[in-house]
Coordinates of C-alpha atoms (C1' of nucleotides) in Angstrom, one line a residue:
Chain A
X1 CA -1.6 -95.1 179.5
X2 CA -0.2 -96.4 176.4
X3 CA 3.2 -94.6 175.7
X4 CA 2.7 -93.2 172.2
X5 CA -1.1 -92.6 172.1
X6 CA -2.7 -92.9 168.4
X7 CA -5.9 -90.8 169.4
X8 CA -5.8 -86.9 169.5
X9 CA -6.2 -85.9 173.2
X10 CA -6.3 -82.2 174.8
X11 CA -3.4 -83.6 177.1
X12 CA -1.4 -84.7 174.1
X13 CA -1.9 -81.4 172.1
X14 CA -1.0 -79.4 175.6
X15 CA 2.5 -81.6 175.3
X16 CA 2.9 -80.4 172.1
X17 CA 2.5 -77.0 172.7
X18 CA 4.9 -77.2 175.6
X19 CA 7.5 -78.0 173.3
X20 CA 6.8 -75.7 170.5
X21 CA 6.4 -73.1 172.9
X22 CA 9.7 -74.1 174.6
X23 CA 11.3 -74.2 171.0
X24 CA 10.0 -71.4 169.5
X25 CA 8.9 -68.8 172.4
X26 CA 5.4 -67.4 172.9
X27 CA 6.1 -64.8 170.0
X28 CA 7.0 -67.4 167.1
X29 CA 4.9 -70.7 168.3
X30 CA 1.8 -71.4 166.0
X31 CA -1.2 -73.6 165.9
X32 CA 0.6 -74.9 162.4
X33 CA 3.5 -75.8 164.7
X34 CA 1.9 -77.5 167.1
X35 CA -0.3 -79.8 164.2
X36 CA 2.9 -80.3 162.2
X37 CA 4.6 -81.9 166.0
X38 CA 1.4 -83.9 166.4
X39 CA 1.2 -85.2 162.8
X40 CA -1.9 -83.9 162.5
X41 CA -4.2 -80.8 160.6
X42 CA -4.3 -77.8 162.4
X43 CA -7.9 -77.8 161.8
X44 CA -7.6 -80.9 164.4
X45 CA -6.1 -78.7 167.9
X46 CA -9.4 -76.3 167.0
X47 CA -11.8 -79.5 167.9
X48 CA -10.1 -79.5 171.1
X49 CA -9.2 -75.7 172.0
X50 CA -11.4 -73.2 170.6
X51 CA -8.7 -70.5 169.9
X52 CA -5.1 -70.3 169.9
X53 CA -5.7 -67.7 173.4
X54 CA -7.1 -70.9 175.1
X55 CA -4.5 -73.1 173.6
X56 CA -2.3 -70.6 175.4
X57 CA -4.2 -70.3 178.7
X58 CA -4.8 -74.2 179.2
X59 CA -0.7 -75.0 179.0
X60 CA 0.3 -72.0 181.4
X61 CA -2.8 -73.1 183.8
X62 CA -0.8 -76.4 183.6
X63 CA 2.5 -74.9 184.7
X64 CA 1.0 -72.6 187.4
X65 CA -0.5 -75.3 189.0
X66 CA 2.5 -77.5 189.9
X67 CA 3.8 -74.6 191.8
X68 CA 0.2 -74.2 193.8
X69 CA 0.2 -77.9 194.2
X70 CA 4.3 -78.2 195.4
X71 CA 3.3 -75.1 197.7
X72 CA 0.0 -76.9 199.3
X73 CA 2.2 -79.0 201.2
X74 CA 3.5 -76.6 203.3
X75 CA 0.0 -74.8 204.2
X76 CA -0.8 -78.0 206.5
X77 CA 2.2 -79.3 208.2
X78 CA 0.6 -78.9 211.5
X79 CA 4.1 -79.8 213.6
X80 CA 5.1 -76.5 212.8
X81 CA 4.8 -72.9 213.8
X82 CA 2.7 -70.6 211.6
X83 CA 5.4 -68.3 211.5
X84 CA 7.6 -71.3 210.1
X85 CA 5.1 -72.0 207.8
X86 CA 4.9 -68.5 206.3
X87 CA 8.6 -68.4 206.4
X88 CA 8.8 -71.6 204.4
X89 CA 5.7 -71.0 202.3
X90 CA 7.4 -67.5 200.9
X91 CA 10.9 -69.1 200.5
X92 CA 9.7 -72.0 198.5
X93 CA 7.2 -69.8 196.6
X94 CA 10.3 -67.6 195.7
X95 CA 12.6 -70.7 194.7
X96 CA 10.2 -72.1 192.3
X97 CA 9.2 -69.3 190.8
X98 CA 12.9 -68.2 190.6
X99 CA 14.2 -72.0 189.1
X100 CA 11.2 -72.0 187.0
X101 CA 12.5 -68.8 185.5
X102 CA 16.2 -69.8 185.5
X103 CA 15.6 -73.5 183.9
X104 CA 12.3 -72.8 181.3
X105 CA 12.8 -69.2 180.1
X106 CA 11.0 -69.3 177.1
X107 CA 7.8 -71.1 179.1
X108 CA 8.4 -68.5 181.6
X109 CA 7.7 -65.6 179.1
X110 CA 4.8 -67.1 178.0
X111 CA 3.7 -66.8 181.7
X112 CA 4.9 -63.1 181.8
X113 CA 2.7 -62.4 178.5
X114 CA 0.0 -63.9 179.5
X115 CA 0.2 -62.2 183.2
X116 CA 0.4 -59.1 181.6
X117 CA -2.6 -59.7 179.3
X118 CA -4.4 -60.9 182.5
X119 CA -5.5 -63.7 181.4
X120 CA -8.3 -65.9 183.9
X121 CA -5.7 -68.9 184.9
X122 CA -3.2 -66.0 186.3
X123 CA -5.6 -64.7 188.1
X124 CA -6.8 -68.2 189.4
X125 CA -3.7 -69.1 190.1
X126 CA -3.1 -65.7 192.3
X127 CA -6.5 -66.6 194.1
X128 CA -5.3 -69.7 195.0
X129 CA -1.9 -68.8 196.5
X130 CA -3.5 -66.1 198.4
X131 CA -6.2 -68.8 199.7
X132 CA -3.4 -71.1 200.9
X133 CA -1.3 -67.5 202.6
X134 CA -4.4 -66.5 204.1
X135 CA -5.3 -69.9 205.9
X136 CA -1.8 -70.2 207.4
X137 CA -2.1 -66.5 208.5
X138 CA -5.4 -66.9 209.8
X139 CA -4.1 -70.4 211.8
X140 CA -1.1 -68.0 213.1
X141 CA -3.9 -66.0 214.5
X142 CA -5.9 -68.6 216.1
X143 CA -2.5 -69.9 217.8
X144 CA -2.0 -66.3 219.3
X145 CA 1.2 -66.1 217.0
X146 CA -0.2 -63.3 215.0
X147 CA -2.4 -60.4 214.9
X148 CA -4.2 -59.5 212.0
X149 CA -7.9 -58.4 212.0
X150 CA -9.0 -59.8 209.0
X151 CA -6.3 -62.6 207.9
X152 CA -7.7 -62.2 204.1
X153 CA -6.7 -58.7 204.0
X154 CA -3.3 -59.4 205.9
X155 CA -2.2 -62.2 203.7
X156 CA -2.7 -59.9 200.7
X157 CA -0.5 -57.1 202.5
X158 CA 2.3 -60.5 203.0
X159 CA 1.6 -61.2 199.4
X160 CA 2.3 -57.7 198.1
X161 CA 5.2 -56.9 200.2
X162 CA 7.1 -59.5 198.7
X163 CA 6.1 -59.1 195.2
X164 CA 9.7 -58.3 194.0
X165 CA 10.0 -62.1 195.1
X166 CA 7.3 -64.1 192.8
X167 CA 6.2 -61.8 190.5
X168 CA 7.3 -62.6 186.9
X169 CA 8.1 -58.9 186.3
X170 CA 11.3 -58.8 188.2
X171 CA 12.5 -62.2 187.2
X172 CA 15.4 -60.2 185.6
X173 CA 16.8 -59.6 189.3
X174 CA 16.0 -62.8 191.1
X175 CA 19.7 -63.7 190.2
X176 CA 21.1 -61.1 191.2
X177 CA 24.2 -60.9 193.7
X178 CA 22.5 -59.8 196.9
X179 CA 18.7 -61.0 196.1
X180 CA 19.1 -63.7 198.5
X181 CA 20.0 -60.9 201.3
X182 CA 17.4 -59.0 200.4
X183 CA 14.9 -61.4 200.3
X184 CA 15.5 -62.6 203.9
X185 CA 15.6 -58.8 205.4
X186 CA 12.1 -58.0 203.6
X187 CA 10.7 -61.6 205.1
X188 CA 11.9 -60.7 208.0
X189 CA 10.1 -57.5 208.2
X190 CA 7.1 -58.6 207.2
X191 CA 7.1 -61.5 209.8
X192 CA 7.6 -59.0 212.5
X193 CA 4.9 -57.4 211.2
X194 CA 2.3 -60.1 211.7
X195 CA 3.8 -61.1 215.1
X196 CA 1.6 -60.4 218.0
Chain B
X1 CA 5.4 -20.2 169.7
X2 CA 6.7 -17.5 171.7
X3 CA 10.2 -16.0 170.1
X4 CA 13.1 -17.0 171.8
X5 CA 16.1 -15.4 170.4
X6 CA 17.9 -15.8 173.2
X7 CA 21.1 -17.8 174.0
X8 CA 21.2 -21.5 173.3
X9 CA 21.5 -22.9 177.0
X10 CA 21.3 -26.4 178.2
X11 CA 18.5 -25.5 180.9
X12 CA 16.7 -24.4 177.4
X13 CA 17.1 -27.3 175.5
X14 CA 15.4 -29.4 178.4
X15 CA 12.3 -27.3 178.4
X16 CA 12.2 -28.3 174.8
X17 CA 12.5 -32.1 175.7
X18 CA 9.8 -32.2 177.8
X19 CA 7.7 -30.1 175.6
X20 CA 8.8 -32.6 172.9
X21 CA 8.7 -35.7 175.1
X22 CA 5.1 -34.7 176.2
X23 CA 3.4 -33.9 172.7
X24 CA 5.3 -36.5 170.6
X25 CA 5.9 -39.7 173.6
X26 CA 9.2 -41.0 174.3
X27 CA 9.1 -43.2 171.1
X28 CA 8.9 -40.4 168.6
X29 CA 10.8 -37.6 170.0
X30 CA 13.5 -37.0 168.1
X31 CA 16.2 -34.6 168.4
X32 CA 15.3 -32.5 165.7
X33 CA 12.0 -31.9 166.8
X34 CA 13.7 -30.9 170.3
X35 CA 15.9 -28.3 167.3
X36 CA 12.9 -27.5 165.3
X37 CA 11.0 -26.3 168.9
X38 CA 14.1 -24.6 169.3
X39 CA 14.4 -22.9 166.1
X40 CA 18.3 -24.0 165.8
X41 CA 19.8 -26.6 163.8
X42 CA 20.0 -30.1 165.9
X43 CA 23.8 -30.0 165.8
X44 CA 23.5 -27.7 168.0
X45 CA 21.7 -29.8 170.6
X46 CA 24.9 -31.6 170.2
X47 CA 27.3 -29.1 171.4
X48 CA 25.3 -29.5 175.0
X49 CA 24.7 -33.2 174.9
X50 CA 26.7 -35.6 173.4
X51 CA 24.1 -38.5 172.4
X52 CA 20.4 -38.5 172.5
X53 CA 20.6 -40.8 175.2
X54 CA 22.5 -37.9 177.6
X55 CA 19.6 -35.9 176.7
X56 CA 16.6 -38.2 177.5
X57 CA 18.6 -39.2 181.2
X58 CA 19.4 -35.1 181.6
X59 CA 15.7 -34.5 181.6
X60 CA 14.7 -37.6 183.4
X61 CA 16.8 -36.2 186.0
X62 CA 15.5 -33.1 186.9
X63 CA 12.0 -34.6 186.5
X64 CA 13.2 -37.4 189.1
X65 CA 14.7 -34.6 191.6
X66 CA 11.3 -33.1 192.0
X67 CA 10.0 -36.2 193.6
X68 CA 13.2 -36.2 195.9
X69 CA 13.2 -32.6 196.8
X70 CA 9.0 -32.9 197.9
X71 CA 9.7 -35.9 199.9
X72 CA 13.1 -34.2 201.7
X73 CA 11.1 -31.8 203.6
X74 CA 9.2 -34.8 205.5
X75 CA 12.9 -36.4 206.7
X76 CA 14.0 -33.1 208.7
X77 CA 10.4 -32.9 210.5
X78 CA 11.8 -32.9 214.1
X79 CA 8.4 -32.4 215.8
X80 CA 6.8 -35.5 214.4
X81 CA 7.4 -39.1 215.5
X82 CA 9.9 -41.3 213.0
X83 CA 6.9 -43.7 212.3
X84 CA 4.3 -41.0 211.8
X85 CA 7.6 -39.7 208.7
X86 CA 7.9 -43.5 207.6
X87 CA 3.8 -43.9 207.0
X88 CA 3.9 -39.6 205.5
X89 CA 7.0 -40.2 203.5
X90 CA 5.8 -43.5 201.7
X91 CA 3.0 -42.1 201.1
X92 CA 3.9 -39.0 199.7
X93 CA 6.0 -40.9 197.5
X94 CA 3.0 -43.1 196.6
X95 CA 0.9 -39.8 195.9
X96 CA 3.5 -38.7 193.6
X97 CA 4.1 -41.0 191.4
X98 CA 0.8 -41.7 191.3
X99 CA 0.4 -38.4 190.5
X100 CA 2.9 -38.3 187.9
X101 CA 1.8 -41.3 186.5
X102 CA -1.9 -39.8 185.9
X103 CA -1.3 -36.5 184.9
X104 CA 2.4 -36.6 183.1
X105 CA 1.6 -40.0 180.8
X106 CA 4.3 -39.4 178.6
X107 CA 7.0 -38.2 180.0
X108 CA 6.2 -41.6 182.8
X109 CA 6.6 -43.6 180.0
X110 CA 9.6 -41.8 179.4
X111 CA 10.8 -42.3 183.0
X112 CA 9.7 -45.9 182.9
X113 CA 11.7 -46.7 179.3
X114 CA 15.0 -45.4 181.3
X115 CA 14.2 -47.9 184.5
X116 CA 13.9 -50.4 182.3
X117 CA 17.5 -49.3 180.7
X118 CA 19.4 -49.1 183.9
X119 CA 20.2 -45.4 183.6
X120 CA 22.2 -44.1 185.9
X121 CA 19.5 -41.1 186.9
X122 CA 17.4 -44.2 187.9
X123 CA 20.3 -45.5 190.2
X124 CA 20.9 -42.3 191.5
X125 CA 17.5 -41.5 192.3
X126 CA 17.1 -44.8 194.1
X127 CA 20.0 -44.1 196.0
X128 CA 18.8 -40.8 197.4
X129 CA 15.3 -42.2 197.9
X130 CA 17.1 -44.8 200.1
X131 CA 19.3 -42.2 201.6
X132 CA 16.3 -40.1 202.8
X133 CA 14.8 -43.9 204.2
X134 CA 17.6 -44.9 206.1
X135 CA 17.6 -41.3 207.7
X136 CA 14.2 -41.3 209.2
X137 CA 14.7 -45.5 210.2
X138 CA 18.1 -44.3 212.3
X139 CA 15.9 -41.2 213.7
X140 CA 13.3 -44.6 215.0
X141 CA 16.3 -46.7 216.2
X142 CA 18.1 -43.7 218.1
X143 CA 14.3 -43.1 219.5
X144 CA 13.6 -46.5 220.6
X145 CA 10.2 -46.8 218.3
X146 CA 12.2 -48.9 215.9
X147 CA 14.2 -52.1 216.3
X148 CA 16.9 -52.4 213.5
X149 CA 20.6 -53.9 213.1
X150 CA 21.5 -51.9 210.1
X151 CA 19.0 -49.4 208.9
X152 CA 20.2 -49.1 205.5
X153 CA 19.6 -53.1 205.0
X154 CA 15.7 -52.3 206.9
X155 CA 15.7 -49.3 204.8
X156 CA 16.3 -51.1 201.7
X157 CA 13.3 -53.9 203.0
X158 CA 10.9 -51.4 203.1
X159 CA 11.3 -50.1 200.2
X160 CA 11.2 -53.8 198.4
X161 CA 8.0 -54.1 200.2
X162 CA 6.3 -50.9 199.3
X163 CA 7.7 -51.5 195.5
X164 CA 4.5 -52.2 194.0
X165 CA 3.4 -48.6 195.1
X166 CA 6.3 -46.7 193.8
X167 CA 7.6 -48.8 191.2
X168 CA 6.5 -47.5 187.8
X169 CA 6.6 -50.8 186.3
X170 CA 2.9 -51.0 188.2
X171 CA 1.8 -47.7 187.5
X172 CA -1.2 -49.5 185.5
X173 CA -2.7 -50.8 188.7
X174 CA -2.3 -47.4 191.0
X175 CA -5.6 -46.5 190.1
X176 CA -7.4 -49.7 190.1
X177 CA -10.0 -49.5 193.0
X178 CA -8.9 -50.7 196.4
X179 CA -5.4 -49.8 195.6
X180 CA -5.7 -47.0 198.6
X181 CA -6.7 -49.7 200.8
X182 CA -4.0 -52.4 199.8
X183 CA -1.4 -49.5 200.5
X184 CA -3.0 -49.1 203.7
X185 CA -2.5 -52.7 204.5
X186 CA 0.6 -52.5 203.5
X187 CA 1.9 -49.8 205.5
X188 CA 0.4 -50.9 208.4
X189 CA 2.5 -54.5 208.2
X190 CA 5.7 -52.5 207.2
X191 CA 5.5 -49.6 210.1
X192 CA 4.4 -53.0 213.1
X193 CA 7.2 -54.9 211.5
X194 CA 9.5 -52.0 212.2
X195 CA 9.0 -51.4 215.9
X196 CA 10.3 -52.2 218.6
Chain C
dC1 C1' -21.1 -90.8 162.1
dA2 C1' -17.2 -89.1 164.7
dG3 C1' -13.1 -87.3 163.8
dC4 C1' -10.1 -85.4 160.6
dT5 C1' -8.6 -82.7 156.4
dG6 C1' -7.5 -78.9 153.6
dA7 C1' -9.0 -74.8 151.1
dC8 C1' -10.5 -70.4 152.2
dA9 C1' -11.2 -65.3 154.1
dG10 C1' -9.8 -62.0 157.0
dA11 C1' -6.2 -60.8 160.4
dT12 C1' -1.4 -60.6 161.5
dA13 C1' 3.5 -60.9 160.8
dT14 C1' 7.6 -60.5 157.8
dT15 C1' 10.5 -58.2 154.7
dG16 C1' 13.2 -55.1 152.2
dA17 C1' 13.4 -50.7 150.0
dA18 C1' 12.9 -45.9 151.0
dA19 C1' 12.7 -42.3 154.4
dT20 C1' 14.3 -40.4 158.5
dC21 C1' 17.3 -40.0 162.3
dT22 C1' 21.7 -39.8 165.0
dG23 C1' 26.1 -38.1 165.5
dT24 C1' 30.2 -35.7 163.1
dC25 C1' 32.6 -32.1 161.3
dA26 C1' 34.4 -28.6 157.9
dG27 C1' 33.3 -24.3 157.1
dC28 C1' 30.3 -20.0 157.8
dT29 C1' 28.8 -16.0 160.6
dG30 C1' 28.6 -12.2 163.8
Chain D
dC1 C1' 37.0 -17.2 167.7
dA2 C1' 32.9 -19.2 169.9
dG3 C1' 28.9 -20.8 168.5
dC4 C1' 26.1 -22.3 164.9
dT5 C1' 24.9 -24.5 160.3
dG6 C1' 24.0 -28.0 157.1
dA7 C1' 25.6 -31.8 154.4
dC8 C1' 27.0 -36.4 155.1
dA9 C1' 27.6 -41.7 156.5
dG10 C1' 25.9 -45.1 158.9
dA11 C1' 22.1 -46.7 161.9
dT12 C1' 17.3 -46.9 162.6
dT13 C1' 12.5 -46.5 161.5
dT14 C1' 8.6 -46.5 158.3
dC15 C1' 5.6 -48.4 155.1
dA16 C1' 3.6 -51.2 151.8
dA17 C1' 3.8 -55.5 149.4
dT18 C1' 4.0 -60.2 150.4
dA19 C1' 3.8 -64.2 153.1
dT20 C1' 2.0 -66.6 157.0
dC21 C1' -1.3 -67.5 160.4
dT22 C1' -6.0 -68.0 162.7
dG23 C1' -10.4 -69.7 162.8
dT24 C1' -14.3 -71.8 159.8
dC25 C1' -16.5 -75.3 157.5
dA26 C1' -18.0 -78.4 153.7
dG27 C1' -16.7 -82.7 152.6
dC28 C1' -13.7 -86.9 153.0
dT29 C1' -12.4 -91.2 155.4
dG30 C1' -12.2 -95.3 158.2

DNA sequence: CAGCTGACAGATATTGAAATCTGTCAGCTG
DNA sequence: CAGCTGACAGATTTCAATATCTGTCAGCTG
């Protein structure tokens, strides 16, 4: 509550590390740095994280979870069509993930290294997001909207098909001239494709 | 090695790449090992290509063309239906680069370092990839099996959409168990979103 | 005594000097 | 003379010495 907490919290040391990491990048940010931003020993972030990996992991499950929890939202808006829902669930999972890498590069690498060392909140995060595709999908179904056997299995196919869209990978050509186009022809493929 | 006191020729200086490429890796080739192999001096690999760089897209290219030339045959096969050559073509292309991946490590990593580096064998064999696409999605539209406004723009979807099965930036995970099936799934969402 | 400090050992990263490589070209060779 | 050689300059890479960092822990402090 209090604005400039005395007390060394795991929240606090996660602020920290945000701005070190957004400072320095992934590559050059230390434990030393964060301590030296906190005032503190870096003997002191070890109470709280057990290694500099978890340090890591807890700030970018941080940051992947505003994007599950802004995307949520979408999953249950029940006054509109499942296919709108997928349509807007997609879109807005490319624009974040898109401004995210635009506006916070050097946060965003940090999620690209630590997606590549697949690290457990990546894949957490991927589970979730496929949770909230697959229960949209599987509403579509039970509307008559869509077909898809097993919904689970179908939302993974969605999720693939537009992985030039959200993952970090090919964040170099979300800017591109043209990704926009490109973007809306593959969506619309793929939303023919669940159609019944 | 085998004597080779024959003339110097450009088609010669590639086998020596690849031999080089393959038992050294992309990092470590140099071109006087490509000379040494050779048993010339390496200004002489400069009289056929004027930078390393020529050199390392020349061979990438006729490595490239081998994928394109298998999957040509599959475009011009009049007695089969144009969605039974969508679901044969993509997956030939899967199989070969999956292929390649597996059995050709180093000169993949070779292939993948150029991607990564824009070179222009890379947008040229993207292009004719797409060409040989497009083809077989104008076959479907003529044929009434697939609905399309502009089949290069459809063409260029389903390519995006299959990207994580042809793209060698996920090579890593073409092996991974239940990548068969996630192509399958796929496919099957790609080929219903393309017809009519 | 709960939380923090700071020195420490082993691991990792940085640095700069030495080695190697790329690309050129004047001259050699057949 | 067409094609090749090998020495060279500048760029890049390697390597080992040095510095910094990670993770631990005995002891200090409030």
């Amino acid at each position: 509550m209090a604005p400039t907490p005395q007390t060394l919290t795991a929240e606090r040391i996660l602020e920290a590390t945000e701005e070190v990491l957004r400072r320095h990048g992934p590559a050059k940010a230390t434990v030393v740095d964060v301590a030296r931003v906190l005032g503190v020993s870096h003997g002191s972030v070890y109470r709280h994280f057990r290694t500099k990996a978890a340090l890591r992991e807890a700030v970018t499950k941080r940051w992947l979870d505003r994007t599950t929890d802004t995307l949520s939202g979408i999953v249950t808006e029940g006054d509109r069509t499942p296919e709108t829902r997928v349509r807007d669930w997609l879109a807005a999972l490319y624009a974040a993930k898109r401004h995210k890498a635009a506006g916070d590069p050097e946060l965003f690498a940090t999620y690209s290294v630590l997606a590549g060392e697949s690290g457990d909140a990546v894949h957490t995060h991927l589970a979730d997001l496929l949770g909230q595709l697959t229960r949209i999908i599987r509403a579509g179904v039970e509307a008559g909207d869509f077909t898809a056997p097993d919904p689970a299995t179908t939302a993974r196919a969605v999720f693939q098909a537009t992985a030039r869209f959200h993952d970090p990978g090919y964040a170099r050509d979300w800017e591109l001239p043209g990704a926009e186009e490109e973007f809306e022809a593959v969506l619309e493929l793929v939303v023919r494709g669940l159609r019944s």
